[in-house]
mmCIF file of C-alpha atoms in Angstrom:
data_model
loop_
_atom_site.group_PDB
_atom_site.id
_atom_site.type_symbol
_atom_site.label_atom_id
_atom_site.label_comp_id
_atom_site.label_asym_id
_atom_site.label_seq_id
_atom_site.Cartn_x
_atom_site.Cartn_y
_atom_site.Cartn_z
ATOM 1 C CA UNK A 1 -35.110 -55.850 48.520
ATOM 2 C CA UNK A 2 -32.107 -53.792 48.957
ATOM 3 C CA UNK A 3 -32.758 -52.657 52.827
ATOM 4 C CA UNK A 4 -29.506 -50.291 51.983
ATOM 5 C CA UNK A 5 -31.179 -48.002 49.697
ATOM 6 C CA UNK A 6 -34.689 -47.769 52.393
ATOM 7 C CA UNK A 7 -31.733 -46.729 55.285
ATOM 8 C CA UNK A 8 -30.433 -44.271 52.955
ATOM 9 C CA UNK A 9 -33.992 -42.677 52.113
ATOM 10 C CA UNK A 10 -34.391 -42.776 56.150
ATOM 11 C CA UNK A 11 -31.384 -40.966 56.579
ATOM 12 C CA UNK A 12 -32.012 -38.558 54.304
ATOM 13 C CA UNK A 13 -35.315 -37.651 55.924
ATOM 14 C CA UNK A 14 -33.852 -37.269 59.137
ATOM 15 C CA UNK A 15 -31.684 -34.765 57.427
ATOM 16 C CA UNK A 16 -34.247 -33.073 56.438
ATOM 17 C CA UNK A 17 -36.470 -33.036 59.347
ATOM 18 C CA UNK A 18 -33.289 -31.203 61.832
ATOM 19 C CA UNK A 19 -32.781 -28.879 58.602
ATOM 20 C CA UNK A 20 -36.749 -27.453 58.748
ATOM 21 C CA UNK A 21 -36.634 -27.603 62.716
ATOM 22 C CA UNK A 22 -33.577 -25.382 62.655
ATOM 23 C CA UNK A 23 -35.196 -23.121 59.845
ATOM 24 C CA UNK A 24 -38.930 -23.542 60.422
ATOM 25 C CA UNK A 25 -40.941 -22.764 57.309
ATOM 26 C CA UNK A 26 -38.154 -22.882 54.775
ATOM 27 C CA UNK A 27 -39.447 -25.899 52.789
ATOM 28 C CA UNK A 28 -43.254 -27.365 53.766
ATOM 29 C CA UNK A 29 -43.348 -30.998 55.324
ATOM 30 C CA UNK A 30 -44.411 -32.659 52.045
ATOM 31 C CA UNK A 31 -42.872 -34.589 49.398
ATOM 32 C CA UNK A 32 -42.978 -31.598 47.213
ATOM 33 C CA UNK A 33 -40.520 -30.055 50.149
ATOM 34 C CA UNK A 34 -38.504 -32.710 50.348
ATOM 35 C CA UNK A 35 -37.710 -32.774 46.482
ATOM 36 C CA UNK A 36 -37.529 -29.051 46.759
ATOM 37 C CA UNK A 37 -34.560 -29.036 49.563
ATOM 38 C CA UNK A 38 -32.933 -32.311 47.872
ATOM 39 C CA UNK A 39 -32.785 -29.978 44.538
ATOM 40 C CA UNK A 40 -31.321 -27.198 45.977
ATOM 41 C CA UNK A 41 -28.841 -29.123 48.009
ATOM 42 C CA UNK A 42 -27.802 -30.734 44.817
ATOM 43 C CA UNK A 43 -27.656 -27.047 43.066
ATOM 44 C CA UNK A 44 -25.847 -25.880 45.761
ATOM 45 C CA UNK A 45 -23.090 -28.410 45.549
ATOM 46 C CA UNK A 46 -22.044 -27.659 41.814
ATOM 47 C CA UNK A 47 -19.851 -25.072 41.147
ATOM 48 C CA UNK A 48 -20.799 -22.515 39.621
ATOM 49 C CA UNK A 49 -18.362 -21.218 36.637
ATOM 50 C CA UNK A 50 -20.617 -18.329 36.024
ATOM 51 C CA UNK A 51 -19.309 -13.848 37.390
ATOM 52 C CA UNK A 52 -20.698 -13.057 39.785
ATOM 53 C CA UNK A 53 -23.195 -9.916 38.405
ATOM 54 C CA UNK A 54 -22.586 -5.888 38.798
ATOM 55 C CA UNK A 55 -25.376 -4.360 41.025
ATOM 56 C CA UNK A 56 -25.309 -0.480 41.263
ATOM 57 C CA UNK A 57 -23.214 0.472 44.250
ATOM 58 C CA UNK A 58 -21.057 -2.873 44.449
ATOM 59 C CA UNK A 59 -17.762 -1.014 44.180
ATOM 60 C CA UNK A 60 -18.770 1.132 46.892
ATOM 61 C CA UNK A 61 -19.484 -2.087 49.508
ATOM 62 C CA UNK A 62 -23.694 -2.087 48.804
ATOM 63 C CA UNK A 63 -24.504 -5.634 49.698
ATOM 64 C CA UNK A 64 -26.497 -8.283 47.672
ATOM 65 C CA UNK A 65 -29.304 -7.821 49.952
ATOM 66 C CA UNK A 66 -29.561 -4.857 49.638
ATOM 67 C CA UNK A 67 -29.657 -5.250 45.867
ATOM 68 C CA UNK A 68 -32.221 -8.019 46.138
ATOM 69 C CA UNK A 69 -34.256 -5.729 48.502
ATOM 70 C CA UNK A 70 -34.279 -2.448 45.778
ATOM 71 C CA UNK A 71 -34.516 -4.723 43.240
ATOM 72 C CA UNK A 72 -37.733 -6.183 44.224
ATOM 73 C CA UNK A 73 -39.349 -3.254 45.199
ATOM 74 C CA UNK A 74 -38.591 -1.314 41.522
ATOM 75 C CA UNK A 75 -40.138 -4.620 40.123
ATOM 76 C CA UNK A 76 -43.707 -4.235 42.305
ATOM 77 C CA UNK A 77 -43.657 -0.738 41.040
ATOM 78 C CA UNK A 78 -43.011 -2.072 37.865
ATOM 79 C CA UNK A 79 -45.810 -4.656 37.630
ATOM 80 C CA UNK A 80 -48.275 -1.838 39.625
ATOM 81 C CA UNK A 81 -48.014 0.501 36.579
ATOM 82 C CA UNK A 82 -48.634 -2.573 34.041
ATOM 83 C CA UNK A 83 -51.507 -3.822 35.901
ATOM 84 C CA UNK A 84 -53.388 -0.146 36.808
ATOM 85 C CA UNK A 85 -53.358 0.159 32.740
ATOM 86 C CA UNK A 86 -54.780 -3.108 32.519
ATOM 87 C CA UNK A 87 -57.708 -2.180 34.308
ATOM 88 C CA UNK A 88 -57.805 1.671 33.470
ATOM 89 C CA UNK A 89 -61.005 0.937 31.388
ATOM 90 C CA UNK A 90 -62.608 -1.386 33.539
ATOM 91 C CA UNK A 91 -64.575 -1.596 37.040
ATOM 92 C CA UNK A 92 -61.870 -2.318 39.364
ATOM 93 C CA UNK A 93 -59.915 0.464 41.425
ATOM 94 C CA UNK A 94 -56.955 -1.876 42.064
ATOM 95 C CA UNK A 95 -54.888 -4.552 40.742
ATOM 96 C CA UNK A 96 -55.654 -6.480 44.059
ATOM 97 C CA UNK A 97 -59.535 -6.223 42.978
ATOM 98 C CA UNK A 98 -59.091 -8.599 40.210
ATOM 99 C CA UNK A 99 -56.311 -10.613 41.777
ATOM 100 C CA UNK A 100 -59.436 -11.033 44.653
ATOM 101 C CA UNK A 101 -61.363 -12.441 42.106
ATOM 102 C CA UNK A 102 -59.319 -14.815 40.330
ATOM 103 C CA UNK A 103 -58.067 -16.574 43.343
ATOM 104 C CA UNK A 104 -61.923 -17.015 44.200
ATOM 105 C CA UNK A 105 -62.265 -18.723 40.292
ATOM 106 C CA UNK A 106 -59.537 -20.593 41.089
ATOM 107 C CA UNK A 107 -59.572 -21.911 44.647
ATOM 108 C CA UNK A 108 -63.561 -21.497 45.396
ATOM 109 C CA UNK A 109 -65.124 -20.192 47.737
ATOM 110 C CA UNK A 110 -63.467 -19.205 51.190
ATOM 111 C CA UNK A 111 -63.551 -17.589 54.001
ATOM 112 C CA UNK A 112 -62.598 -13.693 54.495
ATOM 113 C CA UNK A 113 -59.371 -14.547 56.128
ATOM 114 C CA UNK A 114 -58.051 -17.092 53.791
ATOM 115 C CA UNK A 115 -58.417 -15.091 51.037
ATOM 116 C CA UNK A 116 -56.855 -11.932 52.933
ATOM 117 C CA UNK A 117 -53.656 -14.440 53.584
ATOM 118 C CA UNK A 118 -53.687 -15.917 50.408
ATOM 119 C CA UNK A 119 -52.736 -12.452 48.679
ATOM 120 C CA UNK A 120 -50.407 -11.791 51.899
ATOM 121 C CA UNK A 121 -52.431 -8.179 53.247
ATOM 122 C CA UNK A 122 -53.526 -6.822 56.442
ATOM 123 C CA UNK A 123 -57.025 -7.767 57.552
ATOM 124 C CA UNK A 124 -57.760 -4.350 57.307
ATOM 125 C CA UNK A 125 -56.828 -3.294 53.960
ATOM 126 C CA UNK A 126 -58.589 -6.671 52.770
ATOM 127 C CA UNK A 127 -61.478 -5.674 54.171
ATOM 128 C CA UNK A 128 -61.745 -2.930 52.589
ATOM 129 C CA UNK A 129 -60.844 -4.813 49.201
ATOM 130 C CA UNK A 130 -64.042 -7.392 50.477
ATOM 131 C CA UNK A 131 -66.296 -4.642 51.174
ATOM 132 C CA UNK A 132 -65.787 -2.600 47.980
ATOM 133 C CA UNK A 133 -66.266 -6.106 45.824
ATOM 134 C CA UNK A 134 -69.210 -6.709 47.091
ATOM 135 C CA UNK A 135 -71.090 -3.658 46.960
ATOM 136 C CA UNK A 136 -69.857 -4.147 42.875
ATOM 137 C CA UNK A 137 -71.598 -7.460 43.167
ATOM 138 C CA UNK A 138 -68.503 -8.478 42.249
ATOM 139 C CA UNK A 139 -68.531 -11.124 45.052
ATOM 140 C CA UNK A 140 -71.491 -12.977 47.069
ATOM 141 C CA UNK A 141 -71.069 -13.769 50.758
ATOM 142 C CA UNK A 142 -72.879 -17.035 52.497
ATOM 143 C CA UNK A 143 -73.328 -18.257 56.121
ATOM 144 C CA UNK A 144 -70.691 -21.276 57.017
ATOM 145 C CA UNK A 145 -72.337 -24.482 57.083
ATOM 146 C CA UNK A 146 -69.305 -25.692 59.813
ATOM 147 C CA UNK A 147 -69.353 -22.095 61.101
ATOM 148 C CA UNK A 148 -72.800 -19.595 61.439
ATOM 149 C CA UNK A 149 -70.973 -17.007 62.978
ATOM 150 C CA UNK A 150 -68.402 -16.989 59.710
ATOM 151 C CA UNK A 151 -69.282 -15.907 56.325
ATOM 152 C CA UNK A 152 -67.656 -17.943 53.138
ATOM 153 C CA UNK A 153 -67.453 -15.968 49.736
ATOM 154 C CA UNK A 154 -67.319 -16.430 46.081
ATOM 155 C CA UNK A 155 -66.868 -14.814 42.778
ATOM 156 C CA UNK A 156 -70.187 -13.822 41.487
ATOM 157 C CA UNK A 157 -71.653 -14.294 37.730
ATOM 158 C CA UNK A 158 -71.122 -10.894 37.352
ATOM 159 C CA UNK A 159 -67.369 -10.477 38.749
ATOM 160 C CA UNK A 160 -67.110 -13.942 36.469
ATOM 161 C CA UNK A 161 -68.226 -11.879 33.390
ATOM 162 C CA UNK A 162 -66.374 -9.036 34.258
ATOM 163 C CA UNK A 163 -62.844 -10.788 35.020
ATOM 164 C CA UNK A 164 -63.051 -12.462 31.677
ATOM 165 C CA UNK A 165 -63.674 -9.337 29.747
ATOM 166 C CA UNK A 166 -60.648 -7.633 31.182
ATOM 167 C CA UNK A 167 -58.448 -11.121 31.322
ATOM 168 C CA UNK A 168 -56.964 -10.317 27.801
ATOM 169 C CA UNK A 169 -55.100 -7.199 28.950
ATOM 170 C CA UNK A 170 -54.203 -8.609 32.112
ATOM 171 C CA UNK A 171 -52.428 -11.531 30.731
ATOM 172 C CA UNK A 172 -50.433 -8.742 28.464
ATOM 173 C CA UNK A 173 -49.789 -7.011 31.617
ATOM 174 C CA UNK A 174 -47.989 -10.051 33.092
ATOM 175 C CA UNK A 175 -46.268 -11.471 29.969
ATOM 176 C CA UNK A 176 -44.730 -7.690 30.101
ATOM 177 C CA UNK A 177 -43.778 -7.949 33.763
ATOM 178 C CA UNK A 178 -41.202 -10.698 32.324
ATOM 179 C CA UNK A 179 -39.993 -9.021 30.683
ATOM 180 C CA UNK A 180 -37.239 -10.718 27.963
ATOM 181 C CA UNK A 181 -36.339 -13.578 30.507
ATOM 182 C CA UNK A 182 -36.223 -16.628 28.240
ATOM 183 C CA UNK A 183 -37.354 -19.769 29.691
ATOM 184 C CA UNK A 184 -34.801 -21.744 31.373
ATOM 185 C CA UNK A 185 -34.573 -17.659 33.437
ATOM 186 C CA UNK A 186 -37.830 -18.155 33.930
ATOM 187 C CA UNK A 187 -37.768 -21.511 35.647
ATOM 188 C CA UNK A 188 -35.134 -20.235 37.671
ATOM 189 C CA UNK A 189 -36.615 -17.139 38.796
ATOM 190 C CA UNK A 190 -39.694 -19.259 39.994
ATOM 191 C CA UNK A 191 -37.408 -21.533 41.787
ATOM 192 C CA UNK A 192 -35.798 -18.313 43.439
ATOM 193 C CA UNK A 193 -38.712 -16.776 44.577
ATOM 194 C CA UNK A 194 -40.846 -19.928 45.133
ATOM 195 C CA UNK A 195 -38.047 -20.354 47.844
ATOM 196 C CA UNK A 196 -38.623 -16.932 48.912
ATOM 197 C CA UNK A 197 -42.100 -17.445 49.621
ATOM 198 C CA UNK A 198 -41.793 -20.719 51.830
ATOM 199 C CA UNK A 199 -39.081 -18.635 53.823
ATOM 200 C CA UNK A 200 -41.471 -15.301 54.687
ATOM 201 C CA UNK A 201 -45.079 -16.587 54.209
ATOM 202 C CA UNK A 202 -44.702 -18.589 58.026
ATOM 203 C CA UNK A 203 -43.321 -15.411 59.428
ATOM 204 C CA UNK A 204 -46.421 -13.217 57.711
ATOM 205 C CA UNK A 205 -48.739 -15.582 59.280
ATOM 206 C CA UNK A 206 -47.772 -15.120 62.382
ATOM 207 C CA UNK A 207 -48.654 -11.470 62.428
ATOM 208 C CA UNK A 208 -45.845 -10.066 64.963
ATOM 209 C CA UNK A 209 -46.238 -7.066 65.691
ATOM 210 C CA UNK A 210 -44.376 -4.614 64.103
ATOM 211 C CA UNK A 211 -42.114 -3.449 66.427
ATOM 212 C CA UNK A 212 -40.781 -7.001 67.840
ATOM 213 C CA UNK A 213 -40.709 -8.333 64.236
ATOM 214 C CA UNK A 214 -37.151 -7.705 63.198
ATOM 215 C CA UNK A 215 -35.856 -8.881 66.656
ATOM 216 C CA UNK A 216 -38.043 -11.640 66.627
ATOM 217 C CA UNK A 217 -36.909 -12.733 62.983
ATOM 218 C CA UNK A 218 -32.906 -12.225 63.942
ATOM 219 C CA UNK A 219 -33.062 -14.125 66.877
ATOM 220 C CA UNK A 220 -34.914 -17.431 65.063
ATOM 221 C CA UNK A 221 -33.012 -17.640 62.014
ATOM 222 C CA UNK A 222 -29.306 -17.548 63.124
ATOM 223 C CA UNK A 223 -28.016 -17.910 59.491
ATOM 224 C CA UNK A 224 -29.462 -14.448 59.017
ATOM 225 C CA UNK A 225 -26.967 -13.469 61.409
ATOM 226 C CA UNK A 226 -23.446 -14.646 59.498
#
């Protein structure tokens, strides 16, 4: 056995390990991480021939993030409008009414905070959401068999029968959202903002308040800061 190559791998995790301690919740302590951060280091070190791209207010010293920020705003609004005319003939209010229920077809049964987390709101608003499904029958609520004081929940027969029957338009509504990316775009989008989503979803799930959260986020991530 070449003991070189096991030294190497050891190395390498080491690497790894002072990278997530410096930036906490950038890539997840699994071999999916790993691969993740030894992909975009890889990435990173090729050069890239490609111009860099025009964003409205460039020549007048608008920053990328800025850009990225506006950007991905316009495109919620964007994907809001194509999913409310999804639904406009159906039972559900809101777009987060069906994306309720298809995380429960997908993921089972959970409890009420998971499934609050899991589509990144406030425990109020999801409440609400919660509340409204299951006075639709929508949803069906059952004691904890680990827990009695905590109530797991599930897509009904009837929210089943009702998400498939609108499922058709909602799958148009998200081949719209995007948009005429061909697939290698695609790919690379979901590599862009899968690495998004590592980065913010720790911070969310803290819950800092509101007013210490910038602060808090400034004074943690230091390569915010250059």
């Amino acid at each position: 056995m070449d003991y070189r190559l096991i030294k190497d791998f050891i190395d390498l995790l080491q690497e790894f390990e002072t990278e997530i301690r410096v930036c906490p919740g950038l890539y997840p302590e699994t071999i999916q991480g790993v691969k993740a951060w030894i992909s975009d280091k890889e990435n990173a070190g090729k050069e890239d021939h490609s111009e860099e791209p025009y964003w409205e207010g460039k020549e007048n010293g608008r920053t990328p993030e800025s850009a990225i920020s506006t950007l991905l705003v316009h495109l919620n609004r964007y994907a809001k409008t194509y999913s409310k005319s999804a639904i406009s003939d159906s039972e559900f209010s809101t777009q987060e009414d069906f994306i309720y229920l298809i995380n429960l077809k997908v993921f089972g049964e959970m409890s009420k905070m998971a499934l609050i987390k899991k589509n990144i709101q406030d425990k109020p608003v999801g409440m609400l959401i919660i509340a409204r499904l299951l006075r639709q029958g929508l949803i069906e609520q059952t004691d904890s068999d680990l827990d009695k004081r905590s109530k797991l929940i599930r897509i009904s027969e009837r929210g089943l029968i009702i998400l498939e029957k609108q499922m058709e338009k909602i799958r148009q509504a998200t081949n719209i959202v995007a948009g005429n990316l061909n697939h290698k775009e695609k790919m690379d989008l979901i590599r862009i903002l899968n690495k998004l989503d590592r980065f913010h979803y720790p911070i969310f799930s803290r819950n800092i308040h509101a007013d210490q959260l910038i602060n808090t986020v400034y004074d943690e991530y230091t390569f915010l800061r250059n």
